[in-house]
C-alpha cells in the first residue's frame, strides 16, 4: 500500500534541496507563494505599491483561515505573532484567576500568563488536563498538538470539562492547522501561527473567537487597522470595528501576500487529504524505527514523530542533508505534503548506518 497519498507537487510548488522533515519548526514556501512575494516586492521597488491594495491579500488570508477552521471572517482577528494574540486573552483575566496549562507547553502560549504575577498558573501532564479542571479554573490554554513531541490533545474531553466548570478554553493550532482538521467552535479562543503547517511567511497570525468570548476581551494595542473603516480616518481616534477586526494589529503587508497564496493551496488540497498523507508517512517511519529498536512517541495519531534519547542524531542527519530537529533530547521528525516515502526511508537509512547491529535486524 502506497504511503504517498498526494501526487508530487515538485517542482511546480516545492523545490527542496534537502530531505526536509522539519515542518514543525518552519514550513517550506510553495512556488505560488514565492511568485506572489516576488511580484509584490517588484511592485514595491518600482514605486507602484498601494497600501490600500494590501487589504485584498489580508482579507483573502483572513477568509481562507476562517474557512479552514470552520468559521467566518468576521470572527477572525489578525496579528503578527501568537504570543501577542494570547496576550489579549491573558490581559482580560481578573487578578487571582487560575490558568491551567499542560507541562512542557511552548512558551508563546504560556509566557503571556506567566508574565502576570497576579494569576494562579497551574501545570499538569497533558493526559491529566481535563480531569484537573476545577471550580477555580478560569481558563485552560493548550496546544492542539504539542510542539516538543507531537502528542495530540483530546479537545472534546477538555471542552466538556471546561463547560462543566464554566471555564474558557484557549487552543493553539500552530502545530495542527493544515494537516489535522481543527474547528474554531471546539474552543473559545483559537490562535495559530501559519508559518509551519500552513506554509506561510513569518509575521502572520490569527485569532478565531466567537461573539460571547470576544465580549470578554478588549483591544490591547489597537491602531488604525482596528477601526471599522481603517482608511476613512487614520488620525486622532477611530471607532473600533464591530467584528473581531477590532483586535487586529496593523498587518505586515508582504507576509500576508504570501499567506494568502499558501492558505489557498492548503484549502485546495484540504487538511483531511494532507493529514492522511502525513500520517501514512509517519506510520511508515514509526514501523521502521521499531525495526531498528527505537520506540517512538506519540502513537499513530500525529504527523510529528519524537524518538526519546535520540536527539543527538539530528546533527548526523544534517551531515547527510536530512533536516530534522533535536527537541529536549529527542529526535523530532515531522512529515508534510511535500514529503514522500523516500524521505522517511532516507532517515531510517542514516539512522541504520549509525547503528550497524540495528541495520542487520532491519535488513537481515
mmCIF file with all atom_site columns, N, CA, C and O in Angstrom, residues 133 156-169 188:
data_model
loop_
_atom_site.group_PDB
_atom_site.id
_atom_site.type_symbol
_atom_site.label_atom_id
_atom_site.label_alt_id
_atom_site.label_comp_id
_atom_site.label_asym_id
_atom_site.label_entity_id
_atom_site.label_seq_id
_atom_site.pdbx_PDB_ins_code
_atom_site.Cartn_x
_atom_site.Cartn_y
_atom_site.Cartn_z
_atom_site.occupancy
_atom_site.B_iso_or_equiv
_atom_site.pdbx_formal_charge
_atom_site.auth_seq_id
_atom_site.auth_comp_id
_atom_site.auth_asym_id
_atom_site.auth_atom_id
_atom_site.pdbx_PDB_model_num
ATOM 1  N N  . UNK A 1 133 ? -9.290  20.216 35.541 1.00 0.00 ? 133 UNK A N  1
ATOM 2  C CA . UNK A 1 133 ? -10.147 21.407 35.508 1.00 0.00 ? 133 UNK A CA 1
ATOM 3  C C  . UNK A 1 133 ? -11.073 21.370 36.717 1.00 0.00 ? 133 UNK A C  1
ATOM 4  O O  . UNK A 1 133 ? -11.711 20.350 36.991 1.00 0.00 ? 133 UNK A O  1
ATOM 5  N N  . UNK A 1 156 ? -12.110 17.432 22.758 1.00 0.00 ? 156 UNK A N  1
ATOM 6  C CA . UNK A 1 156 ? -13.509 17.161 23.127 1.00 0.00 ? 156 UNK A CA 1
ATOM 7  C C  . UNK A 1 156 ? -13.636 16.963 24.635 1.00 0.00 ? 156 UNK A C  1
ATOM 8  O O  . UNK A 1 156 ? -14.552 17.497 25.266 1.00 0.00 ? 156 UNK A O  1
ATOM 9  N N  . UNK A 1 157 ? -12.706 16.212 25.219 1.00 0.00 ? 157 UNK A N  1
ATOM 10 C CA . UNK A 1 157 ? -12.740 15.995 26.667 1.00 0.00 ? 157 UNK A CA 1
ATOM 11 C C  . UNK A 1 157 ? -12.494 17.296 27.415 1.00 0.00 ? 157 UNK A C  1
ATOM 12 O O  . UNK A 1 157 ? -13.139 17.569 28.440 1.00 0.00 ? 157 UNK A O  1
ATOM 13 N N  . UNK A 1 158 ? -11.576 18.115 26.900 1.00 0.00 ? 158 UNK A N  1
ATOM 14 C CA . UNK A 1 158 ? -11.295 19.395 27.549 1.00 0.00 ? 158 UNK A CA 1
ATOM 15 C C  . UNK A 1 158 ? -12.484 20.334 27.443 1.00 0.00 ? 158 UNK A C  1
ATOM 16 O O  . UNK A 1 158 ? -12.828 21.037 28.401 1.00 0.00 ? 158 UNK A O  1
ATOM 17 N N  . UNK A 1 159 ? -13.120 20.352 26.279 1.00 0.00 ? 159 UNK A N  1
ATOM 18 C CA . UNK A 1 159 ? -14.288 21.215 26.078 1.00 0.00 ? 159 UNK A CA 1
ATOM 19 C C  . UNK A 1 159 ? -15.394 20.826 27.042 1.00 0.00 ? 159 UNK A C  1
ATOM 20 O O  . UNK A 1 159 ? -16.056 21.700 27.632 1.00 0.00 ? 159 UNK A O  1
ATOM 21 N N  . UNK A 1 160 ? -15.588 19.544 27.233 1.00 0.00 ? 160 UNK A N  1
ATOM 22 C CA . UNK A 1 160 ? -16.616 19.082 28.163 1.00 0.00 ? 160 UNK A CA 1
ATOM 23 C C  . UNK A 1 160 ? -16.281 19.483 29.593 1.00 0.00 ? 160 UNK A C  1
ATOM 24 O O  . UNK A 1 160 ? -17.147 19.927 30.355 1.00 0.00 ? 160 UNK A O  1
ATOM 25 N N  . UNK A 1 161 ? -15.010 19.344 29.967 1.00 0.00 ? 161 UNK A N  1
ATOM 26 C CA . UNK A 1 161 ? -14.596 19.674 31.329 1.00 0.00 ? 161 UNK A CA 1
ATOM 27 C C  . UNK A 1 161 ? -14.724 21.165 31.613 1.00 0.00 ? 161 UNK A C  1
ATOM 28 O O  . UNK A 1 161 ? -15.176 21.571 32.692 1.00 0.00 ? 161 UNK A O  1
ATOM 29 N N  . UNK A 1 162 ? -14.326 22.002 30.658 1.00 0.00 ? 162 UNK A N  1
ATOM 30 C CA . UNK A 1 162 ? -14.432 23.439 30.875 1.00 0.00 ? 162 UNK A CA 1
ATOM 31 C C  . UNK A 1 162 ? -15.892 23.877 30.924 1.00 0.00 ? 162 UNK A C  1
ATOM 32 O O  . UNK A 1 162 ? -16.251 24.788 31.684 1.00 0.00 ? 162 UNK A O  1
ATOM 33 N N  . UNK A 1 163 ? -16.756 23.218 30.150 1.00 0.00 ? 163 UNK A N  1
ATOM 34 C CA . UNK A 1 163 ? -18.179 23.561 30.171 1.00 0.00 ? 163 UNK A CA 1
ATOM 35 C C  . UNK A 1 163 ? -18.795 23.259 31.534 1.00 0.00 ? 163 UNK A C  1
ATOM 36 O O  . UNK A 1 163 ? -19.608 24.039 32.050 1.00 0.00 ? 163 UNK A O  1
ATOM 37 N N  . UNK A 1 164 ? -18.407 22.145 32.134 1.00 0.00 ? 164 UNK A N  1
ATOM 38 C CA . UNK A 1 164 ? -18.938 21.770 33.457 1.00 0.00 ? 164 UNK A CA 1
ATOM 39 C C  . UNK A 1 164 ? -18.589 22.820 34.494 1.00 0.00 ? 164 UNK A C  1
ATOM 40 O O  . UNK A 1 164 ? -19.406 23.169 35.360 1.00 0.00 ? 164 UNK A O  1
ATOM 41 N N  . UNK A 1 165 ? -17.370 23.356 34.418 1.00 0.00 ? 165 UNK A N  1
ATOM 42 C CA . UNK A 1 165 ? -16.897 24.269 35.457 1.00 0.00 ? 165 UNK A CA 1
ATOM 43 C C  . UNK A 1 165 ? -16.944 25.742 35.045 1.00 0.00 ? 165 UNK A C  1
ATOM 44 O O  . UNK A 1 165 ? -16.482 26.611 35.800 1.00 0.00 ? 165 UNK A O  1
ATOM 45 N N  . UNK A 1 166 ? -17.494 26.028 33.873 1.00 0.00 ? 166 UNK A N  1
ATOM 46 C CA . UNK A 1 166 ? -17.635 27.421 33.449 1.00 0.00 ? 166 UNK A CA 1
ATOM 47 C C  . UNK A 1 166 ? -16.319 28.087 33.100 1.00 0.00 ? 166 UNK A C  1
ATOM 48 O O  . UNK A 1 166 ? -16.195 29.316 33.187 1.00 0.00 ? 166 UNK A O  1
ATOM 49 N N  . UNK A 1 167 ? -15.329 27.313 32.705 1.00 0.00 ? 167 UNK A N  1
ATOM 50 C CA . UNK A 1 167 ? -14.017 27.858 32.324 1.00 0.00 ? 167 UNK A CA 1
ATOM 51 C C  . UNK A 1 167 ? -13.965 28.060 30.814 1.00 0.00 ? 167 UNK A C  1
ATOM 52 O O  . UNK A 1 167 ? -14.720 27.446 30.053 1.00 0.00 ? 167 UNK A O  1
ATOM 53 N N  . UNK A 1 168 ? -13.083 28.925 30.377 1.00 0.00 ? 168 UNK A N  1
ATOM 54 C CA . UNK A 1 168 ? -12.855 29.143 28.954 1.00 0.00 ? 168 UNK A CA 1
ATOM 55 C C  . UNK A 1 168 ? -11.717 28.243 28.476 1.00 0.00 ? 168 UNK A C  1
ATOM 56 O O  . UNK A 1 168 ? -10.857 27.843 29.255 1.00 0.00 ? 168 UNK A O  1
ATOM 57 N N  . UNK A 1 169 ? -11.704 27.973 27.155 1.00 0.00 ? 169 UNK A N  1
ATOM 58 C CA . UNK A 1 169 ? -10.674 27.131 26.558 1.00 0.00 ? 169 UNK A CA 1
ATOM 59 C C  . UNK A 1 169 ? -9.976  27.896 25.439 1.00 0.00 ? 169 UNK A C  1
ATOM 60 O O  . UNK A 1 169 ? -10.628 28.392 24.513 1.00 0.00 ? 169 UNK A O  1
ATOM 61 N N  . UNK A 1 188 ? -13.019 28.379 22.915 1.00 0.00 ? 188 UNK A N  1
ATOM 62 C CA . UNK A 1 188 ? -13.488 29.764 22.993 1.00 0.00 ? 188 UNK A CA 1
ATOM 63 C C  . UNK A 1 188 ? -12.573 30.681 22.203 1.00 0.00 ? 188 UNK A C  1
ATOM 64 O O  . UNK A 1 188 ? -13.028 31.638 21.571 1.00 0.00 ? 188 UNK A O  1
#
